[in-house]
Coordinates of C-alpha atoms in Angstrom, one line a residue:
Chain A
M1 CA 35.4 0.3 5.9
N2 CA 33.1 -1.8 3.8
V3 CA 29.4 -1.0 4.1
I4 CA 28.4 -3.7 1.6
E5 CA 30.2 -7.0 1.0
A6 CA 28.7 -9.2 -1.7
T7 CA 30.4 -12.5 -2.2
Q8 CA 29.9 -14.8 -5.2
L9 CA 26.3 -13.7 -5.7
V10 CA 24.2 -15.9 -8.1
K11 CA 20.5 -15.4 -8.9
T12 CA 19.0 -18.0 -11.1
Y13 CA 15.4 -17.9 -12.4
N14 CA 13.6 -21.1 -13.5
P15 CA 16.3 -23.4 -12.0
D16 CA 14.2 -26.5 -12.8
T17 CA 13.2 -25.7 -16.4
I18 CA 15.3 -23.3 -18.5
P19 CA 17.7 -21.7 -16.0
V20 CA 18.3 -18.0 -16.5
H21 CA 21.3 -16.6 -14.6
A22 CA 20.3 -12.9 -14.0
V23 CA 23.4 -12.5 -11.7
N24 CA 26.2 -14.9 -12.2
N25 CA 29.0 -15.1 -9.5
V26 CA 29.3 -11.4 -8.7
S27 CA 31.5 -10.2 -5.8
L28 CA 31.9 -6.6 -4.9
D29 CA 32.6 -4.4 -1.9
I30 CA 31.2 -0.9 -1.4
K31 CA 33.0 1.4 1.1
K32 CA 31.5 4.1 3.3
G33 CA 31.1 7.4 1.3
E34 CA 31.3 5.9 -2.1
F35 CA 29.3 7.3 -5.0
T36 CA 29.0 4.2 -7.2
A37 CA 27.1 3.6 -10.4
I38 CA 26.3 0.0 -11.5
V39 CA 25.8 0.3 -15.2
G40 CA 24.9 -2.0 -18.1
P41 CA 22.4 -2.5 -20.8
S42 CA 18.8 -3.5 -20.1
G43 CA 18.5 -7.0 -18.8
S44 CA 22.1 -7.1 -17.7
G45 CA 21.2 -7.8 -14.0
K46 CA 21.7 -4.4 -12.5
T47 CA 18.3 -4.2 -10.7
T48 CA 18.5 -7.8 -9.6
L49 CA 22.0 -7.2 -8.1
L50 CA 20.6 -4.0 -6.4
N51 CA 17.6 -5.9 -5.0
M52 CA 19.8 -8.5 -3.5
I53 CA 22.1 -5.9 -1.9
G54 CA 19.1 -4.2 -0.5
G55 CA 17.6 -7.3 0.9
L56 CA 14.5 -7.2 -1.3
D57 CA 15.5 -10.4 -3.1
T58 CA 17.4 -13.4 -1.9
P59 CA 20.4 -14.8 -3.8
T60 CA 20.3 -18.4 -5.1
E61 CA 23.9 -18.6 -4.0
G62 CA 26.4 -16.4 -2.3
K63 CA 25.9 -13.9 0.6
V64 CA 25.4 -10.2 1.3
I65 CA 26.9 -8.6 4.3
V66 CA 25.7 -5.1 5.2
D67 CA 27.5 -3.3 7.9
G68 CA 28.7 -6.6 9.3
V69 CA 25.3 -8.3 9.2
E70 CA 24.7 -11.2 6.9
I71 CA 21.3 -10.2 5.7
D72 CA 20.4 -13.6 4.2
N73 CA 20.2 -15.0 7.7
L74 CA 17.5 -12.7 8.7
N75 CA 13.8 -13.7 8.6
Q76 CA 11.3 -11.5 6.6
S77 CA 10.3 -9.4 9.7
E78 CA 13.9 -8.8 10.8
L79 CA 14.9 -8.0 7.2
T80 CA 12.1 -5.4 7.0
D81 CA 13.3 -3.8 10.2
F82 CA 16.9 -4.0 8.9
R83 CA 16.0 -2.2 5.7
M84 CA 14.1 0.5 7.6
H85 CA 17.1 1.3 9.8
N86 CA 20.0 0.7 7.4
I87 CA 19.0 1.2 3.8
G88 CA 17.4 4.1 1.9
F89 CA 15.6 3.3 -1.3
V90 CA 15.0 5.6 -4.3
F91 CA 13.0 4.1 -7.1
Q92 CA 12.6 4.9 -10.7
S93 CA 9.0 5.9 -10.4
Y94 CA 9.5 8.0 -7.2
N95 CA 7.0 5.9 -5.4
L96 CA 5.8 8.4 -2.8
I97 CA 2.7 7.6 -0.8
P98 CA 0.0 9.4 -2.8
V99 CA -2.2 10.3 0.1
M100 CA 0.6 12.0 2.1
T101 CA 2.1 15.5 1.6
A102 CA 5.8 15.9 0.7
R103 CA 6.7 16.5 4.3
E104 CA 4.6 13.5 5.6
N105 CA 6.3 11.3 3.0
I106 CA 9.7 12.4 4.3
E107 CA 8.7 11.9 7.9
F108 CA 7.0 8.5 7.2
I109 CA 10.0 6.3 7.9
M110 CA 10.9 8.3 11.0
L111 CA 7.4 7.7 12.2
L112 CA 7.9 4.0 11.7
Q113 CA 11.1 4.3 13.6
K114 CA 9.2 6.0 16.4
I115 CA 11.4 9.1 16.3
D116 CA 9.9 11.9 18.4
K117 CA 8.0 14.7 16.7
N118 CA 10.6 17.5 17.3
A119 CA 13.4 15.4 15.8
R120 CA 11.2 14.4 12.9
E121 CA 10.3 17.9 12.1
S122 CA 13.8 19.4 12.4
R123 CA 15.2 16.5 10.2
S124 CA 12.5 16.9 7.5
E125 CA 12.9 20.7 7.5
E126 CA 16.7 20.3 7.1
L127 CA 16.3 17.8 4.3
M128 CA 13.7 19.8 2.5
E129 CA 15.9 22.9 2.6
K130 CA 18.9 20.9 1.3
M131 CA 16.8 19.4 -1.5
G132 CA 15.3 22.8 -2.3
I133 CA 11.7 21.7 -1.8
S134 CA 10.7 23.6 1.3
E135 CA 7.9 25.4 -0.6
T136 CA 6.3 22.0 -1.6
S137 CA 6.1 20.6 1.9
K138 CA 2.3 20.7 2.0
R139 CA 1.7 19.4 -1.5
R140 CA 0.8 15.9 -2.3
P141 CA 2.8 13.9 -4.9
S142 CA 0.2 14.5 -7.6
E143 CA 0.8 18.2 -7.2
L144 CA 4.6 17.9 -7.7
S145 CA 6.7 17.7 -10.9
G146 CA 8.7 14.6 -11.5
G147 CA 11.9 16.3 -10.4
Q148 CA 10.3 17.5 -7.2
Q149 CA 8.9 14.1 -6.5
Q150 CA 12.2 12.4 -6.9
R151 CA 13.9 15.0 -4.6
V152 CA 11.2 14.2 -2.0
A153 CA 12.0 10.5 -2.5
V154 CA 15.7 11.1 -1.9
A155 CA 14.9 13.1 1.2
R156 CA 12.7 10.3 2.4
A157 CA 15.5 7.8 1.8
L158 CA 18.0 10.1 3.7
A159 CA 15.6 10.9 6.6
S160 CA 16.3 7.7 8.5
K161 CA 20.0 8.3 8.3
P162 CA 20.7 4.9 6.5
K163 CA 24.1 3.3 6.0
F164 CA 23.7 3.7 2.3
I165 CA 21.2 4.6 -0.4
L166 CA 20.2 2.3 -3.2
A167 CA 18.8 4.2 -6.2
D168 CA 17.4 2.1 -9.1
E169 CA 17.6 4.3 -12.2
P170 CA 16.6 7.4 -10.3
T171 CA 16.8 9.7 -13.3
A172 CA 15.0 7.5 -15.8
N173 CA 11.8 9.5 -15.8
L174 CA 13.4 13.0 -15.4
D175 CA 14.2 15.7 -17.9
S176 CA 17.8 17.0 -18.2
Q177 CA 17.3 20.0 -15.9
S178 CA 15.7 17.8 -13.1
T179 CA 18.4 15.1 -13.6
N180 CA 21.3 17.6 -13.2
S181 CA 19.7 19.2 -10.2
L182 CA 19.0 15.9 -8.5
L183 CA 22.5 14.6 -9.3
D184 CA 24.0 17.8 -7.9
I185 CA 22.0 17.4 -4.7
M186 CA 23.1 13.8 -4.3
A187 CA 26.7 14.6 -5.0
K188 CA 26.6 17.4 -2.4
M189 CA 25.1 15.0 0.2
N190 CA 27.8 12.5 -0.6
E191 CA 30.6 15.1 -0.2
E192 CA 29.3 17.0 2.7
E193 CA 27.6 14.3 4.8
N194 CA 29.6 11.3 3.5
V195 CA 26.4 9.5 2.5
T196 CA 27.0 6.3 0.5
F197 CA 25.1 6.1 -2.8
V198 CA 24.8 3.1 -5.1
F199 CA 22.9 3.6 -8.4
S200 CA 21.9 1.3 -11.1
T201 CA 21.7 3.3 -14.3
H202 CA 22.4 3.5 -18.0
D203 CA 22.1 7.3 -17.9
Q204 CA 25.4 8.8 -19.1
R205 CA 25.0 11.9 -16.9
V206 CA 24.8 9.7 -13.8
I207 CA 27.8 7.7 -15.0
D208 CA 29.8 10.9 -15.5
K209 CA 29.0 12.0 -11.9
A210 CA 29.9 8.7 -10.3
K211 CA 33.3 8.2 -8.6
R212 CA 33.2 4.5 -9.2
V213 CA 31.5 2.7 -12.1
I214 CA 30.8 -1.0 -12.1
T215 CA 29.8 -2.4 -15.5
I216 CA 27.6 -5.5 -15.5
V217 CA 27.0 -7.5 -18.7
D218 CA 25.0 -10.7 -18.8
G219 CA 25.0 -10.9 -15.0
K220 CA 28.7 -10.7 -14.6
V221 CA 31.0 -7.8 -13.7
E222 CA 32.8 -6.8 -16.8
S223 CA 34.7 -3.8 -15.4
D224 CA 35.1 -2.0 -12.1
E225 CA 36.7 1.5 -12.4
T226 CA 37.3 4.1 -9.8
K227 CA 37.8 7.7 -11.1
Chain B
M1 CA -3.2 7.9 14.7
L2 CA -0.9 7.6 11.6
Y3 CA -2.7 4.5 10.5
L4 CA -6.1 6.1 11.1
K5 CA -5.1 9.1 9.0
L6 CA -3.7 7.0 6.2
A7 CA -6.7 4.7 6.2
W8 CA -9.1 7.7 6.0
R9 CA -7.2 9.3 3.2
N10 CA -6.9 6.0 1.3
I11 CA -10.6 5.3 1.2
W12 CA -11.1 8.8 -0.3
R13 CA -8.4 8.2 -3.0
N14 CA -11.1 6.8 -5.3
R15 CA -14.1 8.8 -4.3
K16 CA -16.4 7.3 -6.9
R17 CA -15.7 3.7 -5.8
T18 CA -16.0 4.6 -2.2
W19 CA -19.4 6.1 -2.7
I20 CA -20.6 3.2 -4.9
T21 CA -19.4 0.6 -2.3
A22 CA -20.8 2.6 0.7
S23 CA -24.1 3.0 -1.2
S24 CA -24.4 -0.7 -1.9
I25 CA -23.7 -1.5 1.8
G26 CA -26.1 1.3 2.7
F27 CA -28.8 -0.1 0.4
A28 CA -28.5 -3.5 1.9
V29 CA -28.8 -2.1 5.4
F30 CA -31.7 0.1 4.4
F31 CA -33.6 -2.8 2.7
A32 CA -32.9 -5.2 5.6
V33 CA -33.9 -2.6 8.2
F34 CA -37.1 -1.7 6.4
M35 CA -38.1 -5.4 5.8
Q36 CA -37.3 -6.4 9.4
S37 CA -39.1 -3.4 10.8
M38 CA -42.1 -4.4 8.8
Q39 CA -41.9 -8.1 9.8
L40 CA -41.3 -7.4 13.5
G41 CA -44.0 -4.7 13.6
S42 CA -46.5 -7.2 12.1
Y43 CA -45.5 -9.9 14.6
Q44 CA -45.8 -7.5 17.5
R45 CA -49.2 -6.5 16.3
M46 CA -50.4 -10.1 15.8
I47 CA -49.1 -11.1 19.2
D48 CA -50.7 -8.0 20.8
N49 CA -54.0 -8.6 19.2
S50 CA -54.1 -12.3 20.0
V51 CA -53.0 -11.7 23.6
R52 CA -55.6 -9.0 24.1
F53 CA -58.5 -10.6 22.4
Y54 CA -57.9 -14.3 23.1
T55 CA -55.6 -15.3 25.9
G56 CA -53.9 -12.5 27.8
H57 CA -50.2 -12.9 28.5
L58 CA -51.2 -15.4 31.1
A59 CA -54.5 -17.1 31.7
I60 CA -55.9 -19.1 34.6
H61 CA -58.2 -21.9 33.7
Q62 CA -59.7 -25.0 35.2
A63 CA -57.0 -27.7 34.8
A64 CA -58.8 -29.5 32.0
Y65 CA -60.1 -26.5 30.1
W66 CA -57.4 -25.9 27.6
E67 CA -57.5 -29.5 26.5
E68 CA -61.2 -29.5 26.1
K69 CA -62.7 -26.0 25.8
L70 CA -66.1 -26.9 27.2
L71 CA -68.3 -24.7 29.3
D72 CA -68.4 -27.6 31.8
N73 CA -64.7 -27.1 32.3
G74 CA -65.2 -23.6 33.6
F75 CA -64.5 -22.7 37.2
E76 CA -66.0 -20.6 40.0
Q77 CA -65.0 -16.9 39.7
S78 CA -64.8 -16.7 43.5
K79 CA -61.6 -18.8 43.3
V80 CA -59.6 -16.1 41.7
E81 CA -61.3 -13.2 43.5
S82 CA -59.1 -13.9 46.5
L83 CA -56.0 -13.7 44.4
I84 CA -53.9 -10.7 45.2
L85 CA -52.0 -9.5 42.1
D86 CA -49.1 -7.1 42.1
S87 CA -50.4 -4.0 40.2
E88 CA -46.9 -3.1 39.2
T89 CA -46.5 -6.4 37.4
I90 CA -50.1 -7.0 36.2
D91 CA -51.7 -4.3 34.2
V92 CA -55.2 -5.8 34.2
A93 CA -56.9 -9.1 35.1
V94 CA -60.0 -9.9 33.2
P95 CA -62.7 -12.6 33.9
R96 CA -64.3 -14.2 30.8
L97 CA -66.9 -16.7 30.1
T98 CA -66.5 -17.9 26.5
S99 CA -68.5 -20.4 24.6
F100 CA -70.3 -20.9 21.3
A101 CA -73.9 -20.4 20.3
L102 CA -76.1 -20.2 17.2
A103 CA -77.1 -16.6 16.5
S104 CA -80.2 -16.1 14.5
Y105 CA -82.0 -13.1 13.0
K106 CA -85.0 -13.7 10.7
D107 CA -84.0 -16.4 8.3
K108 CA -80.2 -16.2 8.9
T109 CA -78.3 -18.2 11.4
K110 CA -74.6 -18.4 12.1
G111 CA -72.3 -19.8 14.8
A112 CA -71.1 -17.0 17.2
L113 CA -68.3 -16.8 19.8
I114 CA -70.1 -15.6 22.9
N115 CA -67.9 -13.6 25.3
G116 CA -69.3 -12.8 28.7
V117 CA -67.0 -10.0 30.0
D118 CA -66.7 -7.3 32.6
P119 CA -67.3 -4.2 30.4
I120 CA -64.9 -1.9 32.3
L121 CA -62.0 -4.4 32.7
E122 CA -62.5 -5.6 29.1
A123 CA -62.2 -2.1 27.8
R124 CA -58.9 -1.8 29.6
L125 CA -57.6 -5.0 28.0
T126 CA -59.0 -4.9 24.5
Y127 CA -60.1 -1.3 24.1
L128 CA -63.4 -2.8 23.2
D129 CA -65.2 0.5 23.6
N130 CA -63.0 1.9 20.8
K131 CA -64.1 -0.8 18.4
L132 CA -67.7 0.5 18.3
T133 CA -68.7 1.6 14.9
A134 CA -72.4 2.0 15.8
G135 CA -74.6 2.1 18.8
S136 CA -73.3 2.3 22.4
Y137 CA -71.1 0.4 24.7
M138 CA -72.5 -2.4 27.0
S139 CA -75.1 -0.9 29.4
G140 CA -76.5 -4.1 30.9
N141 CA -79.1 -5.9 28.8
G142 CA -77.8 -5.7 25.2
V143 CA -75.1 -7.3 23.2
L144 CA -72.3 -6.0 21.0
V145 CA -72.0 -7.8 17.7
A146 CA -68.9 -7.9 15.4
K147 CA -69.4 -6.1 12.1
G148 CA -68.9 -9.2 9.9
L149 CA -71.4 -11.2 11.8
A150 CA -73.8 -8.3 11.8
E151 CA -73.5 -7.9 8.0
Y152 CA -74.1 -11.6 7.5
L153 CA -77.2 -11.6 9.7
K154 CA -78.2 -8.3 8.3
I155 CA -78.9 -6.8 11.7
S156 CA -78.2 -3.3 13.0
V157 CA -78.4 -1.5 16.4
G158 CA -81.9 -1.9 18.0
D159 CA -82.6 -5.3 16.3
T160 CA -83.0 -8.4 18.5
L161 CA -80.8 -11.4 18.2
I162 CA -81.7 -14.9 19.3
F163 CA -79.1 -17.2 20.7
V164 CA -79.4 -21.0 21.1
S165 CA -76.8 -23.1 22.7
Q166 CA -76.1 -25.9 25.2
G167 CA -75.5 -24.4 28.6
Y168 CA -73.6 -25.4 31.7
H169 CA -73.9 -29.1 32.6
G170 CA -76.1 -29.7 29.6
V171 CA -79.0 -27.3 30.3
N172 CA -80.7 -25.7 27.3
A173 CA -79.6 -22.2 26.7
A174 CA -81.8 -19.8 24.7
G175 CA -82.4 -16.1 24.8
K176 CA -83.0 -13.0 22.9
Y177 CA -81.0 -9.9 23.2
P178 CA -81.2 -6.4 21.7
V179 CA -78.2 -5.3 19.7
E180 CA -76.6 -2.4 21.5
G181 CA -73.7 -1.8 19.3
I182 CA -71.6 -3.0 16.3
L183 CA -67.9 -3.7 16.8
K184 CA -65.2 -3.7 14.2
F185 CA -62.2 -5.9 15.0
P186 CA -58.7 -5.9 13.5
V187 CA -58.7 -9.7 13.6
P188 CA -60.8 -11.0 10.7
E189 CA -61.7 -14.2 12.6
L190 CA -63.2 -12.2 15.5
N191 CA -65.0 -9.9 13.0
Q192 CA -66.9 -12.8 11.6
S193 CA -68.1 -14.4 14.9
A194 CA -67.6 -12.3 18.1
V195 CA -70.5 -11.3 20.3
Y196 CA -69.8 -9.5 23.6
L197 CA -72.2 -9.2 26.5
P198 CA -71.9 -8.4 30.2
L199 CA -70.6 -11.4 32.2
P200 CA -73.7 -11.8 34.4
L201 CA -75.9 -11.8 31.3
A202 CA -73.7 -14.5 29.7
Q203 CA -73.7 -16.5 32.9
E204 CA -77.5 -16.3 33.0
F205 CA -77.8 -17.3 29.4
F206 CA -75.6 -20.4 29.8
G207 CA -77.0 -21.2 33.2
A208 CA -73.6 -20.9 34.7
E209 CA -74.0 -18.4 37.6
G210 CA -70.6 -17.5 39.1
I211 CA -68.7 -19.5 36.5
I212 CA -66.0 -18.2 34.2
T213 CA -63.8 -20.1 31.7
S214 CA -60.7 -18.0 32.0
Y215 CA -59.1 -15.3 34.0
S216 CA -56.7 -13.4 31.7
L217 CA -53.8 -11.4 32.9
L218 CA -52.1 -8.6 30.9
M219 CA -48.6 -7.9 32.0
N220 CA -46.9 -4.5 32.2
E221 CA -43.6 -6.1 31.2
P222 CA -44.0 -9.1 29.0
D223 CA -40.5 -10.1 30.0
E224 CA -41.8 -11.1 33.4
I225 CA -44.3 -13.7 32.1
T226 CA -42.3 -16.7 33.2
E227 CA -41.6 -15.3 36.6
V228 CA -45.3 -14.5 37.3
Q229 CA -46.4 -17.8 35.9
S230 CA -44.1 -19.6 38.3
S231 CA -45.3 -17.5 41.2
L232 CA -48.9 -18.4 40.4
A233 CA -48.3 -22.1 40.0
G234 CA -48.8 -22.9 43.7
F235 CA -52.1 -21.0 43.9
A236 CA -53.3 -22.7 40.8
K237 CA -52.4 -26.2 42.0
E238 CA -54.2 -25.7 45.3
N239 CA -57.4 -24.7 43.5
D240 CA -57.2 -27.3 40.7
L241 CA -56.5 -24.6 38.2
E242 CA -53.7 -24.1 35.7
V243 CA -51.7 -21.1 34.6
M244 CA -50.7 -21.0 30.9
N245 CA -48.7 -18.3 29.0
W246 CA -49.7 -17.2 25.6
E247 CA -47.0 -19.1 23.9
E248 CA -48.3 -22.3 25.4
M249 CA -51.9 -21.4 24.4
M250 CA -51.1 -20.3 20.9
P251 CA -48.2 -22.4 19.7
E252 CA -49.5 -22.1 16.1
L253 CA -49.1 -18.3 16.2
L254 CA -45.5 -18.6 17.4
Q255 CA -44.8 -21.2 14.7
G256 CA -46.4 -19.1 12.0
I257 CA -44.3 -16.1 13.1
E258 CA -41.1 -18.2 13.2
M259 CA -41.7 -19.6 9.7
D260 CA -42.4 -16.2 8.3
Y261 CA -39.4 -14.7 10.1
Y262 CA -37.0 -17.3 8.7
G263 CA -38.6 -16.9 5.2
G264 CA -37.8 -13.2 5.5
L265 CA -34.3 -14.0 6.8
I266 CA -33.6 -16.1 3.7
M267 CA -34.5 -13.1 1.5
I268 CA -32.1 -10.8 3.6
Y269 CA -29.3 -13.4 3.4
I270 CA -29.7 -13.5 -0.4
L271 CA -29.4 -9.7 -0.4
Y272 CA -26.4 -9.9 1.8
A273 CA -24.8 -12.5 -0.5
V274 CA -25.3 -10.2 -3.5
I275 CA -23.9 -7.2 -1.6
G276 CA -21.1 -9.3 -0.3
F277 CA -19.9 -10.1 -3.8
G278 CA -20.0 -6.3 -4.5
I279 CA -17.9 -5.6 -1.4
L280 CA -15.5 -8.5 -2.3
G281 CA -15.1 -6.9 -5.8
T282 CA -14.1 -3.6 -4.1
F283 CA -11.6 -5.4 -1.8
L284 CA -10.1 -7.2 -4.8
M285 CA -9.7 -4.0 -6.7
M286 CA -8.3 -2.2 -3.6
T287 CA -5.8 -5.0 -3.2
K288 CA -4.8 -5.5 -6.8
E289 CA -4.3 -1.9 -7.7
R290 CA -2.2 -1.3 -4.6
T291 CA 0.0 -4.3 -4.9
Y292 CA 2.9 -2.2 -6.1
E293 CA 2.3 0.4 -3.4
F294 CA 2.3 -2.3 -0.7
G295 CA 5.6 -3.6 -2.3
I296 CA 7.1 -0.1 -1.9
L297 CA 5.9 0.2 1.7
V298 CA 7.5 -3.2 2.6
S299 CA 10.7 -2.2 0.8
I300 CA 11.2 0.9 2.8
G301 CA 10.6 -0.9 6.0
M302 CA 6.9 -1.0 6.9
K303 CA 6.0 -4.4 8.3
K304 CA 3.2 -6.4 6.6
L305 CA 1.3 -6.5 9.9
K306 CA 1.2 -2.7 9.9
I307 CA 0.0 -2.6 6.3
Q308 CA -2.7 -5.2 7.2
F309 CA -3.7 -3.0 10.1
M310 CA -4.0 0.0 7.9
V311 CA -6.1 -1.9 5.3
A312 CA -8.3 -3.4 8.1
L313 CA -9.0 0.2 9.2
E314 CA -9.9 1.1 5.7
I315 CA -12.3 -1.8 5.5
L316 CA -13.9 -0.9 8.8
M317 CA -14.2 2.8 7.9
L318 CA -15.8 2.0 4.5
T319 CA -18.2 -0.5 6.1
F320 CA -19.1 1.8 8.9
F321 CA -19.7 4.6 6.5
G322 CA -22.0 2.4 4.4
V323 CA -23.9 1.1 7.4
L324 CA -24.3 4.7 8.6
L325 CA -25.7 5.7 5.2
G326 CA -28.2 2.8 5.4
L327 CA -29.3 3.7 8.9
V328 CA -29.6 7.4 8.2
A329 CA -31.8 6.6 5.2
S330 CA -33.9 3.9 6.8
F331 CA -34.6 5.5 10.2
P332 CA -36.8 8.4 9.0
L333 CA -38.8 6.1 6.8
T334 CA -39.4 3.4 9.4
F335 CA -40.1 6.1 12.0
Y336 CA -42.8 7.6 9.6
F337 CA -44.4 4.2 9.0
F338 CA -44.2 3.3 12.7
N339 CA -46.4 6.4 13.3
N340 CA -48.4 5.9 10.1
P341 CA -48.8 2.2 9.4
I342 CA -49.7 1.2 5.9
E343 CA -53.5 0.5 5.9
F344 CA -55.0 -1.4 3.0
T345 CA -58.5 -0.6 1.7
G346 CA -60.9 -2.1 -0.9
D347 CA -60.0 -5.3 -2.5
A348 CA -56.5 -5.4 -1.1
A349 CA -57.9 -5.2 2.4
K350 CA -60.4 -8.0 1.7
A351 CA -57.7 -10.2 0.3
Y352 CA -55.7 -9.8 3.5
E353 CA -58.8 -10.5 5.6
N354 CA -59.6 -13.6 3.6
F355 CA -56.2 -14.9 4.6
G356 CA -57.0 -14.2 8.2
Y357 CA -54.7 -11.2 8.5
E358 CA -55.4 -7.7 9.6
A359 CA -55.3 -5.3 6.6
I360 CA -52.5 -3.2 8.0
I361 CA -48.8 -3.2 8.0
P362 CA -47.3 -1.8 11.2
F363 CA -43.6 -1.1 11.6
S364 CA -41.3 -1.7 14.6
L365 CA -38.6 0.7 15.9
D366 CA -37.0 -2.0 18.0
P367 CA -33.3 -0.8 18.3
V368 CA -32.2 -4.4 17.7
I369 CA -33.4 -4.2 14.1
F370 CA -31.0 -1.3 13.5
Y371 CA -27.8 -2.4 15.2
S372 CA -28.2 -6.1 14.2
Q373 CA -28.0 -5.1 10.5
G374 CA -24.9 -3.0 11.2
V375 CA -23.3 -5.9 13.0
V376 CA -24.1 -8.4 10.3
I377 CA -22.7 -6.2 7.6
L378 CA -19.6 -5.6 9.7
I379 CA -19.1 -9.3 10.1
I380 CA -19.5 -9.9 6.4
S381 CA -17.0 -7.2 5.6
L382 CA -14.5 -8.5 8.2
F383 CA -14.9 -12.0 6.7
L384 CA -14.4 -10.7 3.2
G385 CA -11.5 -8.6 4.5
I386 CA -9.6 -11.9 5.0
Y387 CA -8.7 -11.8 1.3
P388 CA -6.7 -8.6 1.4
M389 CA -5.1 -9.6 4.6
L390 CA -3.9 -12.9 3.0
A391 CA -2.8 -11.1 -0.1
I392 CA -0.6 -8.7 1.9
Q393 CA 0.7 -11.6 4.0
H394 CA 1.8 -13.5 0.9
L395 CA 3.1 -10.4 -0.9
K396 CA 6.4 -11.0 -2.7
I397 CA 8.3 -7.7 -2.8
I398 CA 10.0 -8.2 -6.2
K399 CA 6.8 -9.4 -7.8
A400 CA 4.9 -6.5 -6.3
L401 CA 7.4 -4.0 -7.6
K402 CA 7.0 -5.4 -11.1
E403 CA 3.2 -4.9 -11.0

């Protein structure tokens, strides 16, 4: 079953002056439970593709269907709601809410989803335990290491039980140990809970862990390999 | 509760900036409160002095008197003696016979404002007995002379003053009266010219037995002036009298106060404008430095309306905090000056008196002064808060994430 169906996606910047095709006629399907890495050099269009799949950016041409919903047809408010319920995001710079503790960050989306307190607490505890960050629950992001922050970010993305998680270069700011630890956790979540992950990366360690690797060059799919 | 918690924590993310912004708001409130307290205190004092010494809150005259303040336009005191006044509404009602005369002592002569009054009632209205700086209060045959006039004529208690004037219906009025006491008035104009003597003595001097020029009423609640004025209208018409309130009798006082008030208001508005730019600067920084964060929040599913709500709470909290600082700082000071008005002495006092003002700056503790400043600052902040609201409304996620 396809969670994501992207058909003939095109993203053109400056269409009226000097057009730049960041993504050029890309079509791809992502199935439930995949652990996919979108790789390519800087400026190849990885992040743009990820943004369009995640409903953060709109394609110039083509369409994106997530879990049967054509997201380009949704208005901004509907799209925001759709992202909250269906897509988990992990960013390169962790992007936790600085004034909230680790636990509050994890519970934040569940609060927006109006999930009751008991369910929120048990879900956040479960995730913190799986991520190995239980002892940091009361600390704010500024008191956490980069690796810990990114694990909190993954837990936050998983908290709302999304259809898939989009991670834009999640290991770019991490050292080797933190990277390996994070990748192990994500791989475990993928295997044990069948969570779908889509990464954009040029980190070889992430590529090595991925079960499917889609290579993008100059906005086009150059190769699509399943291991 | 979530938004309240987030807003509270957000305003303390940058403590230094929060303190600076709140302090600037607090300073504006402090300055505005202090200035307005001083202005309103002075106005209240001016009105109170004028009402007590000149007109009363309401005054009953012969119909033509206020147009032409002649002794001949006085009326028989017996007309108002039958008037039954509600003691809960009217504090005191005072008969007065007021006219002018030339006052002479040795080779000095000066125009004087002669006030024939009931010594007991007058003391209740003007606290005249408390204005004595020498001698004793009216006992029956003597006069009380204002200090400025006494100094000009070089007289003191025990000396005899000669008055010359035109009396009621053109009779010659002349008499000599011992000076029983010297009065010091807060109103410079009175201090230079006023003479007080018992009403029967004044009536005898002017040849106006049983005649008064005004019957002044002091209200317990000045808010009820219009109501009482209306209730007395019928009685006045029947007796060919008129009832006027102090605003009708002293329009120039009201206009002077209004002009001064609006002048002060312009100063305060300039201050608000300066502080407003400071607040806007903070809001601009708050918005600009958090564009990326807002982008993340929208990405993960927080609606812009909720972010706007959270930022609006931050603005409200910051403003409220600043206003509170200003009020906390200004209240003790205005309270102190309310109880201990600033009194000028020496040349400064003379300069004030030369301009016709009392050499004192009283303060007001009217609650309106305090909450009106808070409300004004709040409105300014909410108005300036439109900018961050619009910035969030027009936020482009991808652009924000690239900040």
